[in-house]
Structures are given as structure tokens and as C-alpha cells.
Amino acid sequence: MSLFPVATDKQALEEGDALSPRFDANGLVTCVTTDAATGELLMVAHMNAEALQRSIETGEAWYWSRSRKELWHKGATSGQIQTIVEMRVDCDQDAVWLKVNVAGDGGCCHTGRHSCFYRRQPLGRDAQRDTGFRPLAFA
Amino acid sequence: MSLFPVATDKQALEEGDALSPRFDANGLVTCVTTDAATGELLMVAHMNAEALQRSIETGEAWYWSRSRKELWHKGATSGQIQTIVEMRVDCDQDAVWLKVNVAGDGGCCHTGRHSCFYRRQPLGRDAQRDTGFRPLAFA
């Protein structure tokens, strides 16, 4: 039995009040996680139905690790537990937004950084040369 | 010829200064777009190599529309052009973050709203009843 109802039409999906996630062919929705205090984008990950259900029930972020192919209680080993302050879903319900407070040392990225988005790509016509794009800058 | 180099190893991918996006089986990376002024999450979309290249060159957001299967210059018809203030890439380079200013009426969602994330999912054990999850709240 599915954990979530399926929206019967576009109106229900976009304007309804039932959480009806549209899981992709791999059974996943995209999850965007931001810092509840600063608004900074911390990470982009994925959830299957069980990860989404556990996140809702426990108020802590659970993901589906695509590399390890297993449920992933973020912070269970590192102490970087993510307490969900607010969860939102987007118009066509294939993406979830978590605003979180991070416990432990406040880190999120497996490289040890606070956010996974620590490199900036220069923009503009100059950004692309014959030999490729101008180098990323560490933020 | 590919528009972007491929990272030769994990070190280059995560700590290098070359933009080496890891496109998925469909040739796409995930793109998270936030409001540069407020930090609000506006939308989650996808980019193929050409959309990413055009975004870098023009400083305006181009996506790949999975439903229409075509390049999508956001705002070309609606006037809601997204000017990129900053572009970042994540640790394993399968996600891009755009901080944008939105032109026109400032909208982003096809439903007419500013953000696609206009519904909030209640949390906690009470959020799930025998009959399903507590209804979404419009934010």
C-alpha cells in the first residue's frame, strides 16, 4: 500500500490540500534543504516515500542515499541532525523544501563544510574561453 | 564535443576549480533557484548542458523543460526573466544554485505565485492519521 495518495488531476495536484508526492521512475522526489536561520542553501538530496514519511513523523530529515541505496537519517553518525522547522512542497509536488536547524558542529556537506554549495561559477561571455570555462571560485 | 570537461576523479570533482557537471542519464542537472534579495526558494528545475552554458554566458536563467522537451528561456513569454546574481555548484556537481532577480511582475510559478513552494506540510506524529496526512496549509 502506498504511503501517500495519488492526485487524481492537475487541479488536485497543484491546488489541493493533500500531500500527493510525484515520485520519479526511481521512486524519489528532490529535496532542497536550507538553513532555517540564514536561508542559505545547504544541500540537495532525494527522498523516497519512507524517508518522506519518517521526516514528517519525526521532524528530522531522512533522505534516500542513492549511492548507498539505503535510508539515511542525516546526522545519525556525524551528530549533524537536521531538525525540520518547516516543510513545503512545490506546485507539481515533485520537490520538497526543508528549512532546518543543524545540530552538532552545524556542518552539512560530507567535505566538512557548512553547505555543499561552496564554489561559485563566474558568469558572462568572458566566463567561457576557447579552453573552457573560467575556474570556479571557492566561496 | 561536450561543452564541459569531465572530472577525472573525486578530488577534481569536489575540490577542483573546473566546472564539470555530472549530468544524469537524461543529460540533466538539478537547478535550485532562490530570490537573491530575500533568499526565498522560488523553484526547482533542470538544466541540460546547453541550458547551463547559455545561463553562464547570458547571465539569465535557461532551463530544460522536461514536459515540453525543449530549451526554456525563463520569462521569454511572461516577462519574468531571471537575472542571475550568483551561480554556485555543489560538492559532487550534480546540482546548481542560482540566486536571481526576477523581472516583470516578479512571479516565478506557473500558477501565478511568486514561489512554487506555497504549501506547507504539517509535521509530527499527529501529522499522520489513519486516513492519511494532515492537509497541506497554503503559506
PDB file of C-alpha atoms in Angstrom:
ATOM      1  CA  MET A   1       0.000   0.000   0.000  1.00  0.00           C
ATOM      2  CA  SER A   2       1.312   3.392  -0.917  1.00  0.00           C
ATOM      3  CA  LEU A   3       2.062   5.748   1.957  1.00  0.00           C
ATOM      4  CA  PHE A   4       0.639   8.719   0.071  1.00  0.00           C
ATOM      5  CA  PRO A   5      -2.429   9.311  -2.070  1.00  0.00           C
ATOM      6  CA  VAL A   6      -2.071   9.970  -5.800  1.00  0.00           C
ATOM      7  CA  ALA A   7      -3.573  13.230  -7.058  1.00  0.00           C
ATOM      8  CA  THR A   8      -6.428  12.473  -9.411  1.00  0.00           C
ATOM      9  CA  ASP A   9      -5.911  15.516 -11.612  1.00  0.00           C
ATOM     10  CA  LYS A  10      -3.820  18.643 -12.118  1.00  0.00           C
ATOM     11  CA  GLN A  11      -6.161  20.768 -10.016  1.00  0.00           C
ATOM     12  CA  ALA A  12      -5.832  18.420  -7.047  1.00  0.00           C
ATOM     13  CA  LEU A  13      -2.074  18.208  -7.517  1.00  0.00           C
ATOM     14  CA  GLU A  14      -1.494  21.958  -7.687  1.00  0.00           C
ATOM     15  CA  GLU A  15      -4.305  23.483  -5.639  1.00  0.00           C
ATOM     16  CA  GLY A  16      -5.351  20.643  -3.355  1.00  0.00           C
ATOM     17  CA  ASP A  17      -4.510  20.244   0.307  1.00  0.00           C
ATOM     18  CA  ALA A  18      -3.395  16.604   0.108  1.00  0.00           C
ATOM     19  CA  LEU A  19       0.284  15.764   0.053  1.00  0.00           C
ATOM     20  CA  SER A  20       0.470  13.657  -3.118  1.00  0.00           C
ATOM     21  CA  PRO A  21       4.163  13.473  -3.993  1.00  0.00           C
ATOM     22  CA  ARG A  22       5.004  12.603  -7.581  1.00  0.00           C
ATOM     23  CA  PHE A  23       7.862  10.152  -7.155  1.00  0.00           C
ATOM     24  CA  ASP A  24      10.001   9.662 -10.254  1.00  0.00           C
ATOM     25  CA  ALA A  25      10.803   6.378 -12.004  1.00  0.00           C
ATOM     26  CA  ASN A  26      13.219   5.584  -9.171  1.00  0.00           C
ATOM     27  CA  GLY A  27      10.615   6.352  -6.522  1.00  0.00           C
ATOM     28  CA  LEU A  28      12.240   9.619  -5.475  1.00  0.00           C
ATOM     29  CA  VAL A  29      11.391  13.284  -5.043  1.00  0.00           C
ATOM     30  CA  THR A  30      14.021  16.041  -4.926  1.00  0.00           C
ATOM     31  CA  CYS A  31      14.604  17.651  -1.553  1.00  0.00           C
ATOM     32  CA  VAL A  32      16.090  21.133  -1.119  1.00  0.00           C
ATOM     33  CA  THR A  33      17.389  21.838   2.374  1.00  0.00           C
ATOM     34  CA  THR A  34      18.074  25.359   3.598  1.00  0.00           C
ATOM     35  CA  ASP A  35      19.293  26.794   6.897  1.00  0.00           C
ATOM     36  CA  ALA A  36      16.209  27.992   8.785  1.00  0.00           C
ATOM     37  CA  ALA A  37      18.125  30.847  10.392  1.00  0.00           C
ATOM     38  CA  THR A  38      20.079  32.241   7.451  1.00  0.00           C
ATOM     39  CA  GLY A  39      18.182  30.915   4.414  1.00  0.00           C
ATOM     40  CA  GLU A  40      21.425  29.543   2.970  1.00  0.00           C
ATOM     41  CA  LEU A  41      21.089  26.558   0.658  1.00  0.00           C
ATOM     42  CA  LEU A  42      22.747  23.652   2.451  1.00  0.00           C
ATOM     43  CA  MET A  43      22.182  20.636   0.200  1.00  0.00           C
ATOM     44  CA  VAL A  44      20.069  18.975  -2.460  1.00  0.00           C
ATOM     45  CA  ALA A  45      19.152  15.351  -1.828  1.00  0.00           C
ATOM     46  CA  HIS A  46      16.394  12.838  -2.501  1.00  0.00           C
ATOM     47  CA  MET A  47      13.618  11.152  -0.550  1.00  0.00           C
ATOM     48  CA  ASN A  48      11.659   8.017  -1.216  1.00  0.00           C
ATOM     49  CA  ALA A  49       8.205   7.573   0.345  1.00  0.00           C
ATOM     50  CA  GLU A  50       9.576   6.113   3.554  1.00  0.00           C
ATOM     51  CA  ALA A  51      12.161   8.880   4.007  1.00  0.00           C
ATOM     52  CA  LEU A  52       9.451  11.480   3.461  1.00  0.00           C
ATOM     53  CA  GLN A  53       7.108   9.772   5.902  1.00  0.00           C
ATOM     54  CA  ARG A  54       9.802   9.480   8.570  1.00  0.00           C
ATOM     55  CA  SER A  55      10.771  13.133   8.093  1.00  0.00           C
ATOM     56  CA  ILE A  56       7.161  14.201   8.630  1.00  0.00           C
ATOM     57  CA  GLU A  57       6.626  11.950  11.642  1.00  0.00           C
ATOM     58  CA  THR A  58       9.893  12.646  13.435  1.00  0.00           C
ATOM     59  CA  GLY A  59      10.527  16.245  12.395  1.00  0.00           C
ATOM     60  CA  GLU A  60      14.099  15.265  11.492  1.00  0.00           C
ATOM     61  CA  ALA A  61      15.463  14.962   7.976  1.00  0.00           C
ATOM     62  CA  TRP A  62      15.586  11.480   6.481  1.00  0.00           C
ATOM     63  CA  TYR A  63      16.806  11.008   2.916  1.00  0.00           C
ATOM     64  CA  TRP A  64      17.367   8.179   0.471  1.00  0.00           C
ATOM     65  CA  SER A  65      21.050   7.744  -0.262  1.00  0.00           C
ATOM     66  CA  ARG A  66      21.323   6.982  -3.959  1.00  0.00           C
ATOM     67  CA  SER A  67      24.981   5.971  -3.644  1.00  0.00           C
ATOM     68  CA  ARG A  68      24.484   3.637  -0.694  1.00  0.00           C
ATOM     69  CA  LYS A  69      20.948   2.657  -1.724  1.00  0.00           C
ATOM     70  CA  GLU A  70      19.627   2.950   1.807  1.00  0.00           C
ATOM     71  CA  LEU A  71      17.540   5.126   4.082  1.00  0.00           C
ATOM     72  CA  TRP A  72      19.705   7.865   5.540  1.00  0.00           C
ATOM     73  CA  HIS A  73      18.942   9.559   8.841  1.00  0.00           C
ATOM     74  CA  LYS A  74      21.077  12.633   8.288  1.00  0.00           C
ATOM     75  CA  GLY A  75      23.422  13.143  11.237  1.00  0.00           C
ATOM     76  CA  ALA A  76      22.891   9.719  12.806  1.00  0.00           C
ATOM     77  CA  THR A  77      26.646   9.097  12.783  1.00  0.00           C
ATOM     78  CA  SER A  78      28.021  12.666  12.462  1.00  0.00           C
ATOM     79  CA  GLY A  79      25.716  14.304  15.004  1.00  0.00           C
ATOM     80  CA  GLN A  80      24.651  16.791  12.316  1.00  0.00           C
ATOM     81  CA  ILE A  81      20.947  16.021  12.854  1.00  0.00           C
ATOM     82  CA  GLN A  82      18.653  18.321  10.879  1.00  0.00           C
ATOM     83  CA  THR A  83      15.587  19.421  12.838  1.00  0.00           C
ATOM     84  CA  ILE A  84      12.884  20.498  10.427  1.00  0.00           C
ATOM     85  CA  VAL A  85      11.404  23.909  11.206  1.00  0.00           C
ATOM     86  CA  GLU A  86       9.136  23.902   8.165  1.00  0.00           C
ATOM     87  CA  MET A  87       8.408  21.576   5.244  1.00  0.00           C
ATOM     88  CA  ARG A  88       6.931  22.782   1.965  1.00  0.00           C
ATOM     89  CA  VAL A  89       6.028  21.116  -1.317  1.00  0.00           C
ATOM     90  CA  ASP A  90       6.066  22.669  -4.765  1.00  0.00           C
ATOM     91  CA  CYS A  91       3.283  23.185  -7.290  1.00  0.00           C
ATOM     92  CA  ASP A  92       3.588  19.854  -9.093  1.00  0.00           C
ATOM     93  CA  GLN A  93       4.700  18.005  -5.953  1.00  0.00           C
ATOM     94  CA  ASP A  94       7.947  16.538  -7.235  1.00  0.00           C
ATOM     95  CA  ALA A  95      10.106  18.640  -4.902  1.00  0.00           C
ATOM     96  CA  VAL A  96      10.145  19.229  -1.152  1.00  0.00           C
ATOM     97  CA  TRP A  97      11.746  22.128   0.727  1.00  0.00           C
ATOM     98  CA  LEU A  98      13.051  21.669   4.262  1.00  0.00           C
ATOM     99  CA  LYS A  99      14.054  24.606   6.459  1.00  0.00           C
ATOM    100  CA  VAL A 100      16.267  23.085   9.142  1.00  0.00           C
ATOM    101  CA  ASN A 101      18.395  23.733  12.196  1.00  0.00           C
ATOM    102  CA  VAL A 102      21.579  21.671  12.122  1.00  0.00           C
ATOM    103  CA  ALA A 103      22.883  20.101  15.353  1.00  0.00           C
ATOM    104  CA  GLY A 104      26.424  19.009  16.183  1.00  0.00           C
ATOM    105  CA  ASP A 105      29.069  21.202  14.605  1.00  0.00           C
ATOM    106  CA  GLY A 106      26.474  22.690  12.236  1.00  0.00           C
ATOM    107  CA  GLY A 107      28.030  21.084   9.174  1.00  0.00           C
ATOM    108  CA  CYS A 108      26.090  19.581   6.338  1.00  0.00           C
ATOM    109  CA  CYS A 109      28.453  18.672   3.493  1.00  0.00           C
ATOM    110  CA  HIS A 110      30.475  15.437   3.598  1.00  0.00           C
ATOM    111  CA  THR A 111      33.558  17.561   2.784  1.00  0.00           C
ATOM    112  CA  GLY A 112      33.204  19.125   6.236  1.00  0.00           C
ATOM    113  CA  ARG A 113      31.783  22.419   5.039  1.00  0.00           C
ATOM    114  CA  HIS A 114      28.597  24.053   6.285  1.00  0.00           C
ATOM    115  CA  SER A 115      26.985  23.973   2.829  1.00  0.00           C
ATOM    116  CA  CYS A 116      27.566  21.758  -0.202  1.00  0.00           C
ATOM    117  CA  PHE A 117      27.497  24.875  -2.410  1.00  0.00           C
ATOM    118  CA  TYR A 118      30.954  26.262  -1.679  1.00  0.00           C
ATOM    119  CA  ARG A 119      32.022  27.062  -5.254  1.00  0.00           C
ATOM    120  CA  ARG A 120      30.904  29.949  -7.412  1.00  0.00           C
ATOM    121  CA  GLN A 121      30.813  29.852 -11.235  1.00  0.00           C
ATOM    122  CA  PRO A 122      31.753  33.152 -12.938  1.00  0.00           C
ATOM    123  CA  LEU A 123      29.183  34.496 -15.397  1.00  0.00           C
ATOM    124  CA  GLY A 124      29.221  36.378 -18.673  1.00  0.00           C
ATOM    125  CA  ARG A 125      30.744  35.982 -22.103  1.00  0.00           C
ATOM    126  CA  ASP A 126      34.201  36.112 -20.567  1.00  0.00           C
ATOM    127  CA  ALA A 127      33.321  33.070 -18.474  1.00  0.00           C
ATOM    128  CA  GLN A 128      33.784  30.821 -21.465  1.00  0.00           C
ATOM    129  CA  ARG A 129      37.112  30.753 -23.258  1.00  0.00           C
ATOM    130  CA  ASP A 130      38.298  28.530 -26.044  1.00  0.00           C
ATOM    131  CA  THR A 131      39.841  26.294 -23.465  1.00  0.00           C
ATOM    132  CA  GLY A 132      36.762  26.008 -21.296  1.00  0.00           C
ATOM    133  CA  PHE A 133      35.010  27.881 -18.529  1.00  0.00           C
ATOM    134  CA  ARG A 134      36.731  30.244 -16.155  1.00  0.00           C
ATOM    135  CA  PRO A 135      37.634  28.434 -12.970  1.00  0.00           C
ATOM    136  CA  LEU A 136      35.230  28.028 -10.113  1.00  0.00           C
ATOM    137  CA  ALA A 137      35.893  30.300  -7.160  1.00  0.00           C
ATOM    138  CA  PHE A 138      35.667  28.941  -3.637  1.00  0.00           C
ATOM    139  CA  ALA A 139      33.026  30.928  -1.782  1.00  0.00           C
TER     140      ALA A 139
ATOM    141  CA  MET B   1      32.045  17.561 -28.377  1.00  0.00           C
ATOM    142  CA  SER B   2      30.920  18.023 -24.822  1.00  0.00           C
ATOM    143  CA  LEU B   3      30.516  21.598 -23.591  1.00  0.00           C
ATOM    144  CA  PHE B   4      32.060  20.770 -20.228  1.00  0.00           C
ATOM    145  CA  PRO B   5      35.046  18.733 -19.094  1.00  0.00           C
ATOM    146  CA  VAL B   6      34.520  15.534 -17.125  1.00  0.00           C
ATOM    147  CA  ALA B   7      36.215  15.375 -13.732  1.00  0.00           C
ATOM    148  CA  THR B   8      38.854  12.677 -13.751  1.00  0.00           C
ATOM    149  CA  ASP B   9      38.469  11.743 -10.102  1.00  0.00           C
ATOM    150  CA  LYS B  10      36.615  12.545  -6.887  1.00  0.00           C
ATOM    151  CA  GLN B  11      39.258  15.043  -5.792  1.00  0.00           C
ATOM    152  CA  ALA B  12      38.911  17.021  -9.026  1.00  0.00           C
ATOM    153  CA  LEU B  13      35.126  16.822  -8.829  1.00  0.00           C
ATOM    154  CA  GLU B  14      34.841  18.043  -5.248  1.00  0.00           C
ATOM    155  CA  GLU B  15      37.886  20.227  -4.711  1.00  0.00           C
ATOM    156  CA  GLY B  16      38.823  21.267  -8.232  1.00  0.00           C
ATOM    157  CA  ASP B  17      38.161  24.615  -9.870  1.00  0.00           C
ATOM    158  CA  ALA B  18      36.744  23.254 -13.132  1.00  0.00           C
ATOM    159  CA  LEU B  19      33.006  23.217 -13.680  1.00  0.00           C
ATOM    160  CA  SER B  20      32.453  19.531 -14.507  1.00  0.00           C
ATOM    161  CA  PRO B  21      28.727  18.966 -14.139  1.00  0.00           C
ATOM    162  CA  ARG B  22      27.603  15.391 -13.622  1.00  0.00           C
ATOM    163  CA  PHE B  23      24.584  15.156 -15.897  1.00  0.00           C
ATOM    164  CA  ASP B  24      22.229  12.269 -15.120  1.00  0.00           C
ATOM    165  CA  ALA B  25      21.057   9.550 -17.522  1.00  0.00           C
ATOM    166  CA  ASN B  26      18.758  12.126 -19.130  1.00  0.00           C
ATOM    167  CA  GLY B  27      21.566  14.643 -19.518  1.00  0.00           C
ATOM    168  CA  LEU B  28      20.293  16.908 -16.747  1.00  0.00           C
ATOM    169  CA  VAL B  29      21.453  18.517 -13.522  1.00  0.00           C
ATOM    170  CA  THR B  30      19.085  19.815 -10.853  1.00  0.00           C
ATOM    171  CA  CYS B  31      18.828  23.578 -10.522  1.00  0.00           C
ATOM    172  CA  VAL B  32      17.674  25.327  -7.351  1.00  0.00           C
ATOM    173  CA  THR B  33      16.639  28.942  -7.847  1.00  0.00           C
ATOM    174  CA  THR B  34      16.331  31.385  -4.965  1.00  0.00           C
ATOM    175  CA  ASP B  35      15.410  35.059  -4.736  1.00  0.00           C
ATOM    176  CA  ALA B  36      18.691  36.971  -4.473  1.00  0.00           C
ATOM    177  CA  ALA B  37      17.116  39.633  -2.280  1.00  0.00           C
ATOM    178  CA  THR B  38      15.111  37.548   0.181  1.00  0.00           C
ATOM    179  CA  GLY B  39      16.711  34.107  -0.074  1.00  0.00           C
ATOM    180  CA  GLU B  40      13.293  32.540  -0.651  1.00  0.00           C
ATOM    181  CA  LEU B  41      13.256  29.299  -2.625  1.00  0.00           C
ATOM    182  CA  LEU B  42      11.471  30.086  -5.878  1.00  0.00           C
ATOM    183  CA  MET B  43      11.635  26.898  -7.930  1.00  0.00           C
ATOM    184  CA  VAL B  44      13.449  23.649  -8.642  1.00  0.00           C
ATOM    185  CA  ALA B  45      14.093  22.890 -12.301  1.00  0.00           C
ATOM    186  CA  HIS B  46      16.584  21.135 -14.558  1.00  0.00           C
ATOM    187  CA  MET B  47      19.322  22.142 -16.984  1.00  0.00           C
ATOM    188  CA  ASN B  48      20.982  20.254 -19.793  1.00  0.00           C
ATOM    189  CA  ALA B  49      24.460  21.266 -20.962  1.00  0.00           C
ATOM    190  CA  GLU B  50      23.151  23.865 -23.390  1.00  0.00           C
ATOM    191  CA  ALA B  51      20.841  25.468 -20.815  1.00  0.00           C
ATOM    192  CA  LEU B  52      23.723  25.643 -18.361  1.00  0.00           C
ATOM    193  CA  GLN B  53      26.059  27.133 -20.948  1.00  0.00           C
ATOM    194  CA  ARG B  54      23.515  29.741 -22.011  1.00  0.00           C
ATOM    195  CA  SER B  55      22.823  30.660 -18.384  1.00  0.00           C
ATOM    196  CA  ILE B  56      26.545  31.234 -17.789  1.00  0.00           C
ATOM    197  CA  GLU B  57      27.051  33.212 -20.993  1.00  0.00           C
ATOM    198  CA  THR B  58      23.960  35.401 -20.794  1.00  0.00           C
ATOM    199  CA  GLY B  59      23.575  35.753 -17.029  1.00  0.00           C
ATOM    200  CA  GLU B  60      19.893  34.859 -17.426  1.00  0.00           C
ATOM    201  CA  ALA B  61      18.302  31.587 -16.373  1.00  0.00           C
ATOM    202  CA  TRP B  62      17.792  28.977 -19.073  1.00  0.00           C
ATOM    203  CA  TYR B  63      16.338  25.591 -18.182  1.00  0.00           C
ATOM    204  CA  TRP B  64      15.404  22.365 -19.907  1.00  0.00           C
ATOM    205  CA  SER B  65      11.653  21.831 -19.844  1.00  0.00           C
ATOM    206  CA  ARG B  66      11.119  18.128 -19.225  1.00  0.00           C
ATOM    207  CA  SER B  67       7.429  18.375 -20.073  1.00  0.00           C
ATOM    208  CA  ARG B  68       7.889  20.266 -23.331  1.00  0.00           C
ATOM    209  CA  LYS B  69      11.257  18.665 -24.073  1.00  0.00           C
ATOM    210  CA  GLU B  70      12.801  21.943 -25.124  1.00  0.00           C
ATOM    211  CA  LEU B  71      15.185  24.675 -24.020  1.00  0.00           C
ATOM    212  CA  TRP B  72      13.347  27.174 -21.872  1.00  0.00           C
ATOM    213  CA  HIS B  73      14.442  30.780 -21.517  1.00  0.00           C
ATOM    214  CA  LYS B  74      12.528  31.537 -18.340  1.00  0.00           C
ATOM    215  CA  GLY B  75      10.419  34.651 -18.783  1.00  0.00           C
ATOM    216  CA  ALA B  76      10.752  34.871 -22.564  1.00  0.00           C
ATOM    217  CA  THR B  77       6.967  34.940 -22.904  1.00  0.00           C
ATOM    218  CA  SER B  78       5.876  36.019 -19.393  1.00  0.00           C
ATOM    219  CA  GLY B  79       8.445  38.770 -18.908  1.00  0.00           C
ATOM    220  CA  GLN B  80       9.569  37.060 -15.692  1.00  0.00           C
ATOM    221  CA  ILE B  81      13.215  36.965 -16.802  1.00  0.00           C
ATOM    222  CA  GLN B  82      15.568  35.747 -14.097  1.00  0.00           C
ATOM    223  CA  THR B  83      18.842  37.692 -13.937  1.00  0.00           C
ATOM    224  CA  ILE B  84      21.479  35.607 -12.231  1.00  0.00           C
ATOM    225  CA  VAL B  85      23.279  37.403  -9.416  1.00  0.00           C
ATOM    226  CA  GLU B  86      25.356  34.382  -8.469  1.00  0.00           C
ATOM    227  CA  MET B  87      25.717  30.771  -9.631  1.00  0.00           C
ATOM    228  CA  ARG B  88      27.095  28.028  -7.427  1.00  0.00           C
ATOM    229  CA  VAL B  89      27.675  24.298  -7.872  1.00  0.00           C
ATOM    230  CA  ASP B  90      27.559  21.622  -5.183  1.00  0.00           C
ATOM    231  CA  CYS B  91      30.229  19.223  -3.956  1.00  0.00           C
ATOM    232  CA  ASP B  92      29.536  16.398  -6.411  1.00  0.00           C
ATOM    233  CA  GLN B  93      28.458  18.777  -9.187  1.00  0.00           C
ATOM    234  CA  ASP B  94      25.027  17.329  -9.912  1.00  0.00           C
ATOM    235  CA  ALA B  95      23.200  20.432  -8.663  1.00  0.00           C
ATOM    236  CA  VAL B  96      23.418  24.136  -9.447  1.00  0.00           C
ATOM    237  CA  TRP B  97      22.185  27.044  -7.319  1.00  0.00           C
ATOM    238  CA  LEU B  98      21.050  30.291  -8.938  1.00  0.00           C
ATOM    239  CA  LYS B  99      20.419  33.443  -6.923  1.00  0.00           C
ATOM    240  CA  VAL B 100      18.257  35.595  -9.172  1.00  0.00           C
ATOM    241  CA  ASN B 101      16.384  38.843  -9.529  1.00  0.00           C
ATOM    242  CA  VAL B 102      13.028  38.331 -11.241  1.00  0.00           C
ATOM    243  CA  ALA B 103      11.785  40.889 -13.785  1.00  0.00           C
ATOM    244  CA  GLY B 104       8.218  41.574 -14.893  1.00  0.00           C
ATOM    245  CA  ASP B 105       5.671  41.094 -12.127  1.00  0.00           C
ATOM    246  CA  GLY B 106       8.239  39.194 -10.051  1.00  0.00           C
ATOM    247  CA  GLY B 107       6.379  35.911 -10.353  1.00  0.00           C
ATOM    248  CA  CYS B 108       8.006  32.568 -10.870  1.00  0.00           C
ATOM    249  CA  CYS B 109       5.411  29.797 -10.564  1.00  0.00           C
ATOM    250  CA  HIS B 110       3.145  28.937 -13.493  1.00  0.00           C
ATOM    251  CA  THR B 111       0.203  29.176 -11.057  1.00  0.00           C
ATOM    252  CA  GLY B 112       0.893  32.915 -10.838  1.00  0.00           C
ATOM    253  CA  ARG B 113       2.508  32.834  -7.428  1.00  0.00           C
ATOM    254  CA  HIS B 114       5.891  34.308  -6.520  1.00  0.00           C
ATOM    255  CA  SER B 115       7.283  30.916  -5.468  1.00  0.00           C
ATOM    256  CA  CYS B 116       6.355  27.359  -6.416  1.00  0.00           C
ATOM    257  CA  PHE B 117       6.559  26.389  -2.738  1.00  0.00           C
ATOM    258  CA  TYR B 118       3.285  27.850  -1.498  1.00  0.00           C
ATOM    259  CA  ARG B 119       2.079  24.884   0.585  1.00  0.00           C
ATOM    260  CA  ARG B 120       3.313  23.787   3.975  1.00  0.00           C
ATOM    261  CA  GLN B 121       3.179  20.193   5.257  1.00  0.00           C
ATOM    262  CA  PRO B 122       2.417  19.850   8.988  1.00  0.00           C
ATOM    263  CA  LEU B 123       4.945  17.816  10.970  1.00  0.00           C
ATOM    264  CA  GLY B 124       4.901  15.441  13.915  1.00  0.00           C
ATOM    265  CA  ARG B 125       3.135  12.232  14.860  1.00  0.00           C
ATOM    266  CA  ASP B 126      -0.197  13.995  14.628  1.00  0.00           C
ATOM    267  CA  ALA B 127       0.534  14.801  11.019  1.00  0.00           C
ATOM    268  CA  GLN B 128      -0.277  11.253  10.024  1.00  0.00           C
ATOM    269  CA  ARG B 129      -3.664   9.816  10.786  1.00  0.00           C
ATOM    270  CA  ASP B 130      -5.187   6.519   9.766  1.00  0.00           C
ATOM    271  CA  THR B 131      -6.767   8.281   6.848  1.00  0.00           C
ATOM    272  CA  GLY B 132      -3.593   9.949   5.626  1.00  0.00           C
ATOM    273  CA  PHE B 133      -1.600  13.064   6.289  1.00  0.00           C
ATOM    274  CA  ARG B 134      -2.960  16.257   7.744  1.00  0.00           C
ATOM    275  CA  PRO B 135      -3.830  18.656   4.968  1.00  0.00           C
ATOM    276  CA  LEU B 136      -1.315  20.982   3.418  1.00  0.00           C
ATOM    277  CA  ALA B 137      -1.606  24.599   4.517  1.00  0.00           C
ATOM    278  CA  PHE B 138      -1.290  27.375   1.973  1.00  0.00           C
ATOM    279  CA  ALA B 139       1.606  29.585   3.019  1.00  0.00           C
TER     280      ALA B 139
END
